[in-house]
Amino acid sequence: MKIGIIKERRDGERRVAASTDTVKKYVQMGATVLIETGAGTDAAVIDAAYKDAGATIVKTAKDALGDADVVLKVRKPTEDEVGLMKQGAVLIALMEPYKDRALIDAIAAQGVTTFALEMVPRITRAQSMDVLSSQSNLAGYRSVLDAAAEFGRAFPMMMTAAGTVPPARVLVMGAGVAGLQAIATARRLGAIVSATDVRPAAKEQVESLGGTFVAVEDEEFKQAETAGGYAKEMSDAYKKKQAELIAETIKKQDIVITTALIPGRPAPVLVSEAMVKSMKPGSVIVDLAVEQGGNCPLSEPGKVVRKHGVTIVGHTNVPSRIAVGASALYAKNLLNFLTPQIDAESKTLKIDEEDEIIKSSMITKGGAVVHAQVLAVEADAPVTKSAAKKPTAKPKTAPRSDPKSDTKSGS
C-alpha cells in the first residue's frame, strides 16, 4: 500500500497532512509513504525529518500521487491534483463538500473514493478523528492573539505609578470548541470575559473557565436543549429579548469574538452594523465565521478592516496561522481515521462500508457521488457575503458555535 502526501497548494494553506510521528506509524503498518519535497516546510517539518521517519521523498506532486493507493491532504485537491490520482485511489481530506459540487463531481469521475473528514459523526468512537474540534480549538486560541495584536491596549489591569489601566472586556459569542478556548485564552491574558450561547449547558462550561454567561434565562431558555445536546429553535419573542440583551452588552465591550457556524449554510448574523456603531472607538471584532458569510456583515474575508471606528478582523483559514501545532493535530486525526481501515495481515485497505464513520464521511465511490446531503446540493453555490444576505429556510436547530463541537462537554 502506498500513501501519497503533497505540498498544499491552496492560497494561504501552510499545514501538511503528515507529521514525522504519523509517518513512522504508517511505515510500521507496512505502508510506503511518498512525500513531495517541501511538503512540510511551512509547518517546520523538513524533508530530512520525514526521510528519517521512513518516508520516501519525491520531486513532484505527480510522483507522490500517481501510484498512491491513499492520498492524504489537508484541503480539497485542485483540479490539476485530481487529474494526478489513479482510478481506485482513496482520498481523505477536508473537502468542503457543500461549497464546490463541480470539484466533487470531477473527483467522482476520476474514480476516486473520497472521505470528507468534516463529516465524521459526533460519536464517542470518532472523537480522536474529529478534525473540526482539533482545528477549532487552535482557531479559538489564535482569535484572541489576533484581537490582542489589533487592540490598542493591554488585556490585563496594569497598575503603575503613572496610573491604572483597566482590563480589557471580551465577549465571546458561541461557547463551542473555538469559543471555549477563546474564553480560556482571554482569561489567561487577564481580560474580563463574558460569553453567550444558545445552549443552556454552555452556562456551566463558560463559568467553569471564569467567564460570565450572558443570556435571557427564562423558562424557554431552560428547555432549549434536546436530549441529544442540540439547541432547539427559539421563539421570535425570545430571540428579540436575547438580541436586546446582547446589543446592550456589546456596547460595553472592547473585543468581540464570534464563532457561530451552521454546517452547509451561511453563518448567522450575530453582530449587526448598528451594534458595531454602538461600540467604543478602538474596539475589535474577530469574525471566525467570515469564510461562511460572517457573523458580522461588515467583516471581509482575508482582510482587517476599520468600520465606524471598530477594527474587524476577517482572517481566513485561522488554524493555518498556527501551522506547526495544527498540522500535528490534523495528522493524528488522519492516522486515527485511516488505521481501522488497514488490515494488519495483508497490510492493505479493507474499508468497512457498514461502519457508521465510513457511511457518514464517504462522499464519492465507484464514479459517483454517494452522500445524500452532498447530492442534495443542487448547484455550485459557495457561501459568500452576498449569498449570506439572501433569505434562507430556517434551520431545524439553532446555530452551534462551531460544527462538530461537543455540546455536552465543549471538547
mmCIF file of C-alpha atoms in Angstrom:
data_model
loop_
_atom_site.group_PDB
_atom_site.id
_atom_site.type_symbol
_atom_site.label_atom_id
_atom_site.label_comp_id
_atom_site.label_asym_id
_atom_site.label_seq_id
_atom_site.Cartn_x
_atom_site.Cartn_y
_atom_site.Cartn_z
ATOM 1 C CA MET A 1 0.000 0.000 0.000
ATOM 2 C CA LYS A 2 1.316 3.400 -0.996
ATOM 3 C CA ILE A 3 0.340 6.620 0.760
ATOM 4 C CA GLY A 4 0.877 9.905 -1.096
ATOM 5 C CA ILE A 5 1.256 13.308 0.569
ATOM 6 C CA ILE A 6 1.917 16.546 -1.294
ATOM 7 C CA LYS A 7 2.560 20.194 -0.556
ATOM 8 C CA GLU A 8 -0.742 22.045 -0.118
ATOM 9 C CA ARG A 9 -1.319 24.475 -2.970
ATOM 10 C CA ARG A 10 -4.436 26.392 -1.996
ATOM 11 C CA ASP A 11 -3.838 30.040 -1.103
ATOM 12 C CA GLY A 12 -2.705 30.605 2.466
ATOM 13 C CA GLU A 13 -2.540 26.921 3.392
ATOM 14 C CA ARG A 14 0.588 26.194 5.427
ATOM 15 C CA ARG A 15 -0.423 22.922 7.071
ATOM 16 C CA VAL A 16 0.684 19.463 5.987
ATOM 17 C CA ALA A 17 -1.176 16.150 6.235
ATOM 18 C CA ALA A 18 1.559 14.145 7.962
ATOM 19 C CA SER A 19 3.894 14.505 10.912
ATOM 20 C CA THR A 20 7.057 12.506 11.470
ATOM 21 C CA ASP A 21 5.215 10.528 14.157
ATOM 22 C CA THR A 22 2.360 9.538 11.833
ATOM 23 C CA VAL A 23 4.787 8.643 9.047
ATOM 24 C CA LYS A 24 6.503 6.226 11.428
ATOM 25 C CA LYS A 25 3.119 4.658 12.260
ATOM 26 C CA TYR A 26 2.209 4.203 8.593
ATOM 27 C CA VAL A 27 5.562 2.600 7.857
ATOM 28 C CA GLN A 28 5.149 0.258 10.839
ATOM 29 C CA MET A 29 1.783 -0.799 9.374
ATOM 30 C CA GLY A 30 3.559 -1.813 6.173
ATOM 31 C CA ALA A 31 2.839 1.244 4.027
ATOM 32 C CA THR A 32 5.207 3.021 1.667
ATOM 33 C CA VAL A 33 4.888 6.766 2.289
ATOM 34 C CA LEU A 34 5.677 9.079 -0.626
ATOM 35 C CA ILE A 35 6.043 12.771 0.269
ATOM 36 C CA GLU A 36 6.608 15.603 -2.184
ATOM 37 C CA THR A 37 9.728 17.592 -1.403
ATOM 38 C CA GLY A 38 8.990 20.693 0.663
ATOM 39 C CA ALA A 39 5.538 19.471 1.717
ATOM 40 C CA GLY A 40 6.155 20.187 5.397
ATOM 41 C CA THR A 41 8.405 23.225 5.199
ATOM 42 C CA ASP A 42 5.748 25.752 6.284
ATOM 43 C CA ALA A 43 4.855 23.509 9.224
ATOM 44 C CA ALA A 44 8.509 23.235 10.343
ATOM 45 C CA VAL A 45 8.940 19.645 9.097
ATOM 46 C CA ILE A 46 11.891 19.362 6.735
ATOM 47 C CA ASP A 47 12.412 16.625 4.148
ATOM 48 C CA ALA A 48 15.255 15.096 6.152
ATOM 49 C CA ALA A 49 12.961 14.605 9.155
ATOM 50 C CA TYR A 50 10.393 12.795 7.011
ATOM 51 C CA LYS A 51 13.143 10.664 5.488
ATOM 52 C CA ASP A 52 14.449 9.734 8.929
ATOM 53 C CA ALA A 53 10.897 8.700 9.864
ATOM 54 C CA GLY A 54 10.833 6.262 6.939
ATOM 55 C CA ALA A 55 9.219 8.247 4.131
ATOM 56 C CA THR A 56 10.435 8.411 0.553
ATOM 57 C CA ILE A 57 10.892 11.993 -0.653
ATOM 58 C CA VAL A 58 9.865 12.538 -4.289
ATOM 59 C CA LYS A 59 10.353 15.559 -6.511
ATOM 60 C CA THR A 60 6.839 16.362 -7.715
ATOM 61 C CA ALA A 61 3.181 16.003 -6.797
ATOM 62 C CA LYS A 62 2.804 13.646 -9.750
ATOM 63 C CA ASP A 63 5.474 11.379 -8.302
ATOM 64 C CA ALA A 64 3.668 11.322 -4.938
ATOM 65 C CA LEU A 65 0.124 10.844 -6.246
ATOM 66 C CA GLY A 66 0.458 8.916 -9.492
ATOM 67 C CA ASP A 67 0.669 5.456 -7.933
ATOM 68 C CA ALA A 68 -0.735 6.212 -4.468
ATOM 69 C CA ASP A 69 -3.452 3.937 -3.101
ATOM 70 C CA VAL A 70 -4.261 6.504 -0.411
ATOM 71 C CA VAL A 71 -3.928 10.277 -0.779
ATOM 72 C CA LEU A 72 -3.830 12.316 2.435
ATOM 73 C CA LYS A 73 -4.432 16.069 2.178
ATOM 74 C CA VAL A 74 -5.396 18.979 4.367
ATOM 75 C CA ARG A 75 -7.591 20.883 1.921
ATOM 76 C CA LYS A 76 -9.582 19.526 -1.015
ATOM 77 C CA PRO A 77 -7.444 18.979 -4.134
ATOM 78 C CA THR A 78 -7.213 21.394 -7.024
ATOM 79 C CA GLU A 79 -8.471 20.283 -10.435
ATOM 80 C CA ASP A 80 -4.878 19.632 -11.530
ATOM 81 C CA GLU A 81 -4.267 17.439 -8.498
ATOM 82 C CA VAL A 82 -7.405 15.417 -9.173
ATOM 83 C CA GLY A 83 -6.014 14.511 -12.580
ATOM 84 C CA LEU A 84 -2.867 13.070 -10.962
ATOM 85 C CA MET A 85 -4.752 10.468 -8.911
ATOM 86 C CA LYS A 86 -5.269 6.966 -10.213
ATOM 87 C CA GLN A 87 -8.632 5.265 -10.541
ATOM 88 C CA GLY A 88 -9.470 3.418 -7.345
ATOM 89 C CA ALA A 89 -7.377 5.661 -5.105
ATOM 90 C CA VAL A 90 -8.731 6.742 -1.732
ATOM 91 C CA LEU A 91 -8.650 10.461 -0.887
ATOM 92 C CA ILE A 92 -9.023 11.710 2.702
ATOM 93 C CA ALA A 93 -9.156 15.470 3.325
ATOM 94 C CA LEU A 94 -11.220 18.453 4.419
ATOM 95 C CA MET A 95 -13.448 18.554 1.353
ATOM 96 C CA GLU A 96 -15.918 21.429 1.971
ATOM 97 C CA PRO A 97 -18.471 19.237 0.143
ATOM 98 C CA TYR A 98 -21.274 21.811 0.197
ATOM 99 C CA LYS A 99 -19.194 24.517 -1.472
ATOM 100 C CA ASP A 100 -17.762 23.034 -4.654
ATOM 101 C CA ARG A 101 -20.035 20.441 -6.243
ATOM 102 C CA ALA A 102 -18.247 20.663 -9.610
ATOM 103 C CA LEU A 103 -14.978 19.565 -7.988
ATOM 104 C CA ILE A 104 -16.715 16.716 -6.148
ATOM 105 C CA ASP A 105 -18.190 15.532 -9.449
ATOM 106 C CA ALA A 106 -14.742 15.686 -11.085
ATOM 107 C CA ILE A 107 -13.244 13.574 -8.292
ATOM 108 C CA ALA A 108 -16.037 11.029 -8.682
ATOM 109 C CA ALA A 109 -15.467 10.911 -12.453
ATOM 110 C CA GLN A 110 -11.792 10.173 -11.794
ATOM 111 C CA GLY A 111 -12.875 7.006 -9.986
ATOM 112 C CA VAL A 112 -11.534 8.174 -6.617
ATOM 113 C CA THR A 113 -13.185 7.160 -3.346
ATOM 114 C CA THR A 114 -13.354 10.272 -1.174
ATOM 115 C CA PHE A 115 -13.800 10.793 2.540
ATOM 116 C CA ALA A 116 -14.621 14.247 3.933
ATOM 117 C CA LEU A 117 -13.181 14.449 7.439
ATOM 118 C CA GLU A 118 -15.501 17.259 8.464
ATOM 119 C CA MET A 119 -18.420 14.829 8.096
ATOM 120 C CA VAL A 120 -17.141 12.292 10.610
ATOM 121 C CA PRO A 121 -20.073 11.726 13.009
ATOM 122 C CA ARG A 122 -20.152 13.043 16.560
ATOM 123 C CA ILE A 123 -19.865 9.719 18.361
ATOM 124 C CA THR A 124 -17.527 8.685 21.158
ATOM 125 C CA ARG A 125 -15.566 6.284 18.974
ATOM 126 C CA ALA A 126 -14.784 9.058 16.488
ATOM 127 C CA GLN A 127 -13.583 11.713 18.934
ATOM 128 C CA SER A 128 -9.927 11.084 18.089
ATOM 129 C CA MET A 129 -10.766 11.656 14.403
ATOM 130 C CA ASP A 130 -12.675 14.891 14.966
ATOM 131 C CA VAL A 131 -10.618 17.292 12.890
ATOM 132 C CA LEU A 132 -13.090 20.154 13.306
ATOM 133 C CA SER A 133 -12.634 20.100 17.064
ATOM 134 C CA SER A 134 -8.840 19.897 16.897
ATOM 135 C CA GLN A 135 -8.628 22.774 14.437
ATOM 136 C CA SER A 136 -11.358 24.889 16.069
ATOM 137 C CA ASN A 137 -9.538 24.649 19.379
ATOM 138 C CA LEU A 138 -6.486 26.294 17.816
ATOM 139 C CA ALA A 139 -8.631 28.823 15.959
ATOM 140 C CA GLY A 140 -10.191 29.939 19.231
ATOM 141 C CA TYR A 141 -6.748 30.433 20.755
ATOM 142 C CA ARG A 142 -5.440 32.317 17.736
ATOM 143 C CA SER A 143 -8.509 34.571 17.576
ATOM 144 C CA VAL A 144 -7.588 36.099 20.930
ATOM 145 C CA LEU A 145 -3.995 36.673 19.837
ATOM 146 C CA ASP A 146 -5.225 38.331 16.642
ATOM 147 C CA ALA A 147 -7.535 40.541 18.689
ATOM 148 C CA ALA A 148 -4.677 41.483 21.023
ATOM 149 C CA ALA A 149 -2.491 42.385 18.039
ATOM 150 C CA GLU A 150 -5.094 44.894 16.817
ATOM 151 C CA PHE A 151 -6.204 46.199 20.222
ATOM 152 C CA GLY A 152 -4.559 49.429 21.338
ATOM 153 C CA ARG A 153 -4.327 48.473 24.993
ATOM 154 C CA ALA A 154 -3.128 45.613 27.160
ATOM 155 C CA PHE A 155 -5.516 42.848 28.234
ATOM 156 C CA PRO A 156 -4.796 42.739 31.996
ATOM 157 C CA MET A 157 -5.180 45.536 34.505
ATOM 158 C CA MET A 158 -1.934 47.497 34.686
ATOM 159 C CA MET A 159 -1.171 49.384 37.903
ATOM 160 C CA THR A 160 1.746 51.795 37.685
ATOM 161 C CA ALA A 161 2.945 54.967 39.382
ATOM 162 C CA ALA A 162 1.555 56.860 36.422
ATOM 163 C CA GLY A 163 -1.921 55.454 36.888
ATOM 164 C CA THR A 164 -4.038 52.340 36.386
ATOM 165 C CA VAL A 165 -5.069 50.855 33.038
ATOM 166 C CA PRO A 166 -8.340 48.903 33.324
ATOM 167 C CA PRO A 167 -8.539 45.327 31.992
ATOM 168 C CA ALA A 168 -9.997 44.657 28.560
ATOM 169 C CA ARG A 169 -13.553 43.391 28.312
ATOM 170 C CA VAL A 170 -14.039 40.472 25.936
ATOM 171 C CA LEU A 171 -17.332 38.962 24.737
ATOM 172 C CA VAL A 172 -17.199 35.532 23.073
ATOM 173 C CA MET A 173 -20.278 34.673 21.024
ATOM 174 C CA GLY A 174 -20.642 30.913 20.875
ATOM 175 C CA ALA A 175 -19.307 28.525 23.520
ATOM 176 C CA GLY A 176 -18.362 25.517 21.443
ATOM 177 C CA VAL A 177 -14.816 24.300 20.916
ATOM 178 C CA ALA A 178 -13.457 27.560 19.456
ATOM 179 C CA GLY A 179 -15.420 29.731 21.848
ATOM 180 C CA LEU A 180 -14.369 27.904 24.999
ATOM 181 C CA GLN A 181 -10.713 28.081 24.002
ATOM 182 C CA ALA A 182 -11.110 31.798 23.255
ATOM 183 C CA ILE A 183 -12.604 32.300 26.725
ATOM 184 C CA ALA A 184 -9.759 30.414 28.380
ATOM 185 C CA THR A 185 -7.092 32.283 26.417
ATOM 186 C CA ALA A 186 -8.573 35.720 27.075
ATOM 187 C CA ARG A 187 -8.830 34.913 30.780
ATOM 188 C CA ARG A 188 -5.191 33.802 30.864
ATOM 189 C CA LEU A 189 -4.246 37.153 29.358
ATOM 190 C CA GLY A 190 -6.087 38.946 32.158
ATOM 191 C CA ALA A 191 -9.276 40.122 30.433
ATOM 192 C CA ILE A 192 -12.750 40.278 31.937
ATOM 193 C CA VAL A 193 -14.615 37.726 29.825
ATOM 194 C CA SER A 194 -18.278 37.105 29.139
ATOM 195 C CA ALA A 195 -19.866 34.721 26.666
ATOM 196 C CA THR A 196 -23.184 33.830 25.137
ATOM 197 C CA ASP A 197 -24.596 30.682 23.559
ATOM 198 C CA VAL A 198 -27.987 29.270 22.600
ATOM 199 C CA ARG A 199 -27.470 26.117 24.702
ATOM 200 C CA PRO A 200 -28.243 26.106 28.431
ATOM 201 C CA ALA A 201 -25.455 23.564 29.049
ATOM 202 C CA ALA A 202 -22.944 26.177 27.897
ATOM 203 C CA LYS A 203 -23.529 28.280 31.025
ATOM 204 C CA GLU A 204 -21.698 25.854 33.303
ATOM 205 C CA GLN A 205 -18.862 25.483 30.777
ATOM 206 C CA VAL A 206 -18.388 29.237 30.481
ATOM 207 C CA GLU A 207 -18.471 29.808 34.219
ATOM 208 C CA SER A 208 -16.004 26.964 34.835
ATOM 209 C CA LEU A 209 -13.473 28.952 32.793
ATOM 210 C CA GLY A 210 -14.057 32.135 34.764
ATOM 211 C CA GLY A 211 -16.398 33.782 32.290
ATOM 212 C CA THR A 212 -19.797 35.393 32.856
ATOM 213 C CA PHE A 213 -22.677 33.852 30.924
ATOM 214 C CA VAL A 214 -24.936 36.288 29.075
ATOM 215 C CA ALA A 215 -28.455 35.095 28.222
ATOM 216 C CA VAL A 216 -32.103 35.716 28.954
ATOM 217 C CA GLU A 217 -32.534 32.811 31.360
ATOM 218 C CA ASP A 218 -36.307 32.397 31.340
ATOM 219 C CA GLU A 219 -38.306 29.138 31.274
ATOM 220 C CA GLU A 220 -37.988 28.844 27.500
ATOM 221 C CA PHE A 221 -34.210 29.046 27.714
ATOM 222 C CA LYS A 222 -34.119 26.305 30.355
ATOM 223 C CA GLN A 223 -35.932 23.992 27.926
ATOM 224 C CA ALA A 224 -33.875 24.995 24.887
ATOM 225 C CA GLU A 225 -31.831 21.827 24.545
ATOM 226 C CA THR A 226 -32.798 18.423 23.163
ATOM 227 C CA ALA A 227 -31.953 15.113 24.819
ATOM 228 C CA GLY A 228 -29.078 14.786 22.355
ATOM 229 C CA GLY A 229 -27.496 18.040 23.487
ATOM 230 C CA TYR A 230 -28.519 20.177 20.499
ATOM 231 C CA ALA A 231 -30.180 23.577 20.680
ATOM 232 C CA LYS A 232 -33.856 23.958 19.868
ATOM 233 C CA GLU A 233 -35.195 26.732 17.662
ATOM 234 C CA MET A 234 -36.258 29.588 19.941
ATOM 235 C CA SER A 235 -39.426 31.653 19.661
ATOM 236 C CA ASP A 236 -39.361 35.057 17.990
ATOM 237 C CA ALA A 237 -40.221 36.662 21.333
ATOM 238 C CA TYR A 238 -37.192 35.061 22.991
ATOM 239 C CA LYS A 239 -34.932 35.970 20.091
ATOM 240 C CA LYS A 240 -35.989 39.603 20.421
ATOM 241 C CA LYS A 241 -35.250 39.684 24.166
ATOM 242 C CA GLN A 242 -31.892 37.988 23.658
ATOM 243 C CA ALA A 243 -30.941 40.378 20.840
ATOM 244 C CA GLU A 244 -31.727 43.373 23.052
ATOM 245 C CA LEU A 245 -29.564 41.954 25.855
ATOM 246 C CA ILE A 246 -26.658 41.289 23.501
ATOM 247 C CA ALA A 247 -26.942 44.753 21.971
ATOM 248 C CA GLU A 248 -26.651 46.338 25.415
ATOM 249 C CA THR A 249 -23.753 44.039 26.334
ATOM 250 C CA ILE A 250 -21.766 44.737 23.180
ATOM 251 C CA LYS A 251 -21.765 48.472 23.868
ATOM 252 C CA LYS A 252 -19.567 47.844 26.923
ATOM 253 C CA GLN A 253 -17.054 45.504 25.260
ATOM 254 C CA ASP A 254 -13.571 46.181 23.973
ATOM 255 C CA ILE A 255 -13.329 42.951 21.992
ATOM 256 C CA VAL A 256 -15.968 40.662 20.480
ATOM 257 C CA ILE A 257 -15.084 37.227 19.100
ATOM 258 C CA THR A 258 -17.748 35.443 17.061
ATOM 259 C CA THR A 259 -17.664 31.710 16.340
ATOM 260 C CA ALA A 260 -21.155 30.644 15.189
ATOM 261 C CA LEU A 261 -21.411 28.334 12.175
ATOM 262 C CA ILE A 262 -24.192 26.212 10.669
ATOM 263 C CA PRO A 263 -22.852 23.314 8.542
ATOM 264 C CA GLY A 264 -23.815 23.778 4.907
ATOM 265 C CA ARG A 265 -25.462 27.171 5.464
ATOM 266 C CA PRO A 266 -24.379 30.813 5.630
ATOM 267 C CA ALA A 267 -23.213 31.848 9.079
ATOM 268 C CA PRO A 268 -25.897 33.592 11.179
ATOM 269 C CA VAL A 269 -25.556 37.338 11.708
ATOM 270 C CA LEU A 270 -24.813 37.986 15.378
ATOM 271 C CA VAL A 271 -23.296 41.476 15.315
ATOM 272 C CA SER A 272 -25.272 43.897 13.172
ATOM 273 C CA GLU A 273 -23.948 47.150 11.744
ATOM 274 C CA ALA A 274 -25.985 49.006 14.351
ATOM 275 C CA MET A 275 -24.185 47.067 17.085
ATOM 276 C CA VAL A 276 -20.816 47.902 15.529
ATOM 277 C CA LYS A 277 -21.749 51.587 15.539
ATOM 278 C CA SER A 278 -22.586 51.338 19.247
ATOM 279 C CA MET A 279 -19.138 50.001 20.203
ATOM 280 C CA LYS A 280 -16.397 52.149 21.651
ATOM 281 C CA PRO A 281 -13.804 53.584 19.236
ATOM 282 C CA GLY A 282 -10.788 51.319 19.101
ATOM 283 C CA SER A 283 -12.800 48.167 19.803
ATOM 284 C CA VAL A 284 -12.041 44.962 17.912
ATOM 285 C CA ILE A 285 -14.240 42.254 16.384
ATOM 286 C CA VAL A 286 -12.744 38.922 15.304
ATOM 287 C CA ASP A 287 -15.113 37.050 12.971
ATOM 288 C CA LEU A 288 -14.165 33.361 12.880
ATOM 289 C CA ALA A 289 -17.129 32.629 10.604
ATOM 290 C CA VAL A 290 -16.051 35.019 7.847
ATOM 291 C CA GLU A 291 -15.491 32.224 5.316
ATOM 292 C CA GLN A 292 -19.153 31.223 5.552
ATOM 293 C CA GLY A 293 -20.552 34.712 5.176
ATOM 294 C CA GLY A 294 -19.555 36.035 8.577
ATOM 295 C CA ASN A 295 -21.295 36.641 11.896
ATOM 296 C CA CYS A 296 -20.818 40.352 11.215
ATOM 297 C CA PRO A 297 -21.991 41.730 7.847
ATOM 298 C CA LEU A 298 -19.086 44.214 7.817
ATOM 299 C CA SER A 299 -16.305 41.626 8.004
ATOM 300 C CA GLU A 300 -14.371 40.855 4.830
ATOM 301 C CA PRO A 301 -12.661 37.506 4.126
ATOM 302 C CA GLY A 302 -8.897 37.726 4.365
ATOM 303 C CA LYS A 303 -8.878 41.357 5.453
ATOM 304 C CA VAL A 304 -8.612 43.518 8.549
ATOM 305 C CA VAL A 305 -10.912 46.500 8.025
ATOM 306 C CA ARG A 306 -11.955 49.501 10.080
ATOM 307 C CA LYS A 307 -15.647 50.418 10.152
ATOM 308 C CA HIS A 308 -17.287 53.038 12.392
ATOM 309 C CA GLY A 309 -14.082 53.244 14.454
ATOM 310 C CA VAL A 310 -14.036 49.484 15.078
ATOM 311 C CA THR A 311 -11.365 47.117 13.728
ATOM 312 C CA ILE A 312 -12.934 43.992 12.214
ATOM 313 C CA VAL A 313 -10.604 41.020 11.728
ATOM 314 C CA GLY A 314 -11.568 38.571 8.971
ATOM 315 C CA HIS A 315 -8.599 36.234 8.691
ATOM 316 C CA THR A 316 -9.408 33.077 6.741
ATOM 317 C CA ASN A 317 -8.114 29.579 7.499
ATOM 318 C CA VAL A 318 -7.142 30.574 11.016
ATOM 319 C CA PRO A 319 -5.708 27.156 12.027
ATOM 320 C CA SER A 320 -3.145 27.530 9.252
ATOM 321 C CA ARG A 321 -1.845 30.614 11.091
ATOM 322 C CA ILE A 322 -0.571 28.117 13.698
ATOM 323 C CA ALA A 323 0.630 25.620 11.119
ATOM 324 C CA VAL A 324 3.007 23.607 13.306
ATOM 325 C CA GLY A 325 0.503 22.657 16.005
ATOM 326 C CA ALA A 326 -2.435 22.455 13.605
ATOM 327 C CA SER A 327 -0.543 20.075 11.320
ATOM 328 C CA ALA A 328 0.447 17.794 14.195
ATOM 329 C CA LEU A 329 -3.147 17.504 15.415
ATOM 330 C CA TYR A 330 -4.594 17.133 11.927
ATOM 331 C CA ALA A 331 -2.074 14.419 11.017
ATOM 332 C CA LYS A 332 -3.064 12.473 14.146
ATOM 333 C CA ASN A 333 -6.752 12.817 13.216
ATOM 334 C CA LEU A 334 -5.927 11.341 9.798
ATOM 335 C CA LEU A 335 -3.968 8.473 11.338
ATOM 336 C CA ASN A 336 -6.848 7.646 13.682
ATOM 337 C CA PHE A 337 -9.297 7.666 10.766
ATOM 338 C CA LEU A 338 -7.183 5.528 8.454
ATOM 339 C CA THR A 339 -5.779 2.948 10.899
ATOM 340 C CA PRO A 340 -9.015 0.944 11.411
ATOM 341 C CA GLN A 341 -9.289 0.576 7.624
ATOM 342 C CA ILE A 342 -5.885 -1.118 7.229
ATOM 343 C CA ASP A 343 -5.866 -4.909 7.509
ATOM 344 C CA ALA A 344 -2.993 -5.933 9.790
ATOM 345 C CA GLU A 345 -2.321 -9.237 7.993
ATOM 346 C CA SER A 346 -2.467 -8.213 4.334
ATOM 347 C CA LYS A 347 -1.317 -4.648 5.054
ATOM 348 C CA THR A 348 -3.897 -3.388 2.545
ATOM 349 C CA LEU A 349 -7.015 -1.232 2.799
ATOM 350 C CA LYS A 350 -10.195 -3.034 3.792
ATOM 351 C CA ILE A 351 -12.885 -0.394 4.130
ATOM 352 C CA ASP A 352 -15.897 -1.437 6.178
ATOM 353 C CA GLU A 353 -18.732 0.353 4.400
ATOM 354 C CA GLU A 354 -21.195 -0.647 7.102
ATOM 355 C CA ASP A 355 -19.262 1.291 9.718
ATOM 356 C CA GLU A 356 -21.117 4.425 10.842
ATOM 357 C CA ILE A 357 -18.000 6.563 10.485
ATOM 358 C CA ILE A 358 -17.414 5.383 6.916
ATOM 359 C CA LYS A 359 -21.041 5.798 5.875
ATOM 360 C CA SER A 360 -21.176 9.326 7.260
ATOM 361 C CA SER A 361 -17.938 10.568 5.689
ATOM 362 C CA MET A 362 -17.773 8.816 2.291
ATOM 363 C CA ILE A 363 -18.861 11.251 -0.426
ATOM 364 C CA THR A 364 -17.695 9.591 -3.670
ATOM 365 C CA LYS A 365 -17.249 5.972 -4.733
ATOM 366 C CA GLY A 366 -17.307 3.969 -7.960
ATOM 367 C CA GLY A 367 -17.504 7.020 -10.195
ATOM 368 C CA ALA A 368 -20.456 8.614 -8.418
ATOM 369 C CA VAL A 369 -21.328 10.978 -5.572
ATOM 370 C CA VAL A 370 -22.831 8.745 -2.875
ATOM 371 C CA HIS A 371 -23.525 11.040 0.096
ATOM 372 C CA ALA A 372 -27.187 12.056 0.365
ATOM 373 C CA GLN A 373 -26.507 15.506 1.799
ATOM 374 C CA VAL A 374 -23.972 16.306 -0.918
ATOM 375 C CA LEU A 375 -26.366 15.047 -3.595
ATOM 376 C CA ALA A 376 -28.996 17.414 -2.186
ATOM 377 C CA VAL A 377 -26.843 20.401 -3.156
ATOM 378 C CA GLU A 378 -28.485 21.376 -6.423
ATOM 379 C CA ALA A 379 -25.838 23.686 -7.815
ATOM 380 C CA ASP A 380 -22.373 25.031 -7.196
ATOM 381 C CA ALA A 381 -23.046 27.817 -4.697
ATOM 382 C CA PRO A 382 -20.098 28.774 -2.478
ATOM 383 C CA VAL A 383 -21.118 30.697 0.620
ATOM 384 C CA THR A 384 -20.210 34.349 0.096
ATOM 385 C CA LYS A 385 -21.133 37.653 1.652
ATOM 386 C CA SER A 386 -23.802 38.230 -0.978
ATOM 387 C CA ALA A 387 -25.155 34.711 -0.542
ATOM 388 C CA ALA A 388 -25.299 35.195 3.201
ATOM 389 C CA LYS A 389 -27.682 38.124 2.802
ATOM 390 C CA LYS A 390 -30.236 36.159 0.792
ATOM 391 C CA PRO A 391 -33.205 34.754 2.712
ATOM 392 C CA THR A 392 -32.820 31.079 3.528
ATOM 393 C CA ALA A 393 -35.045 28.463 5.072
ATOM 394 C CA LYS A 394 -34.953 28.343 8.853
ATOM 395 C CA PRO A 395 -32.632 25.650 10.162
ATOM 396 C CA LYS A 396 -34.179 22.875 12.211
ATOM 397 C CA THR A 397 -31.925 23.729 15.115
ATOM 398 C CA ALA A 398 -30.396 26.938 16.303
ATOM 399 C CA PRO A 399 -26.813 27.581 15.230
ATOM 400 C CA ARG A 400 -23.965 25.999 17.138
ATOM 401 C CA SER A 401 -20.794 27.870 17.870
ATOM 402 C CA ASP A 402 -18.777 25.652 15.544
ATOM 403 C CA PRO A 403 -19.655 22.476 13.681
ATOM 404 C CA LYS A 404 -18.906 19.158 15.351
ATOM 405 C CA SER A 405 -18.398 20.771 18.737
ATOM 406 C CA ASP A 406 -19.400 18.661 21.721
ATOM 407 C CA THR A 407 -22.458 20.377 23.135
ATOM 408 C CA LYS A 408 -22.165 18.485 26.390
ATOM 409 C CA SER A 409 -18.508 18.859 27.265
ATOM 410 C CA GLY A 410 -17.315 21.620 24.952
ATOM 411 C CA SER A 411 -14.362 19.498 23.829
#
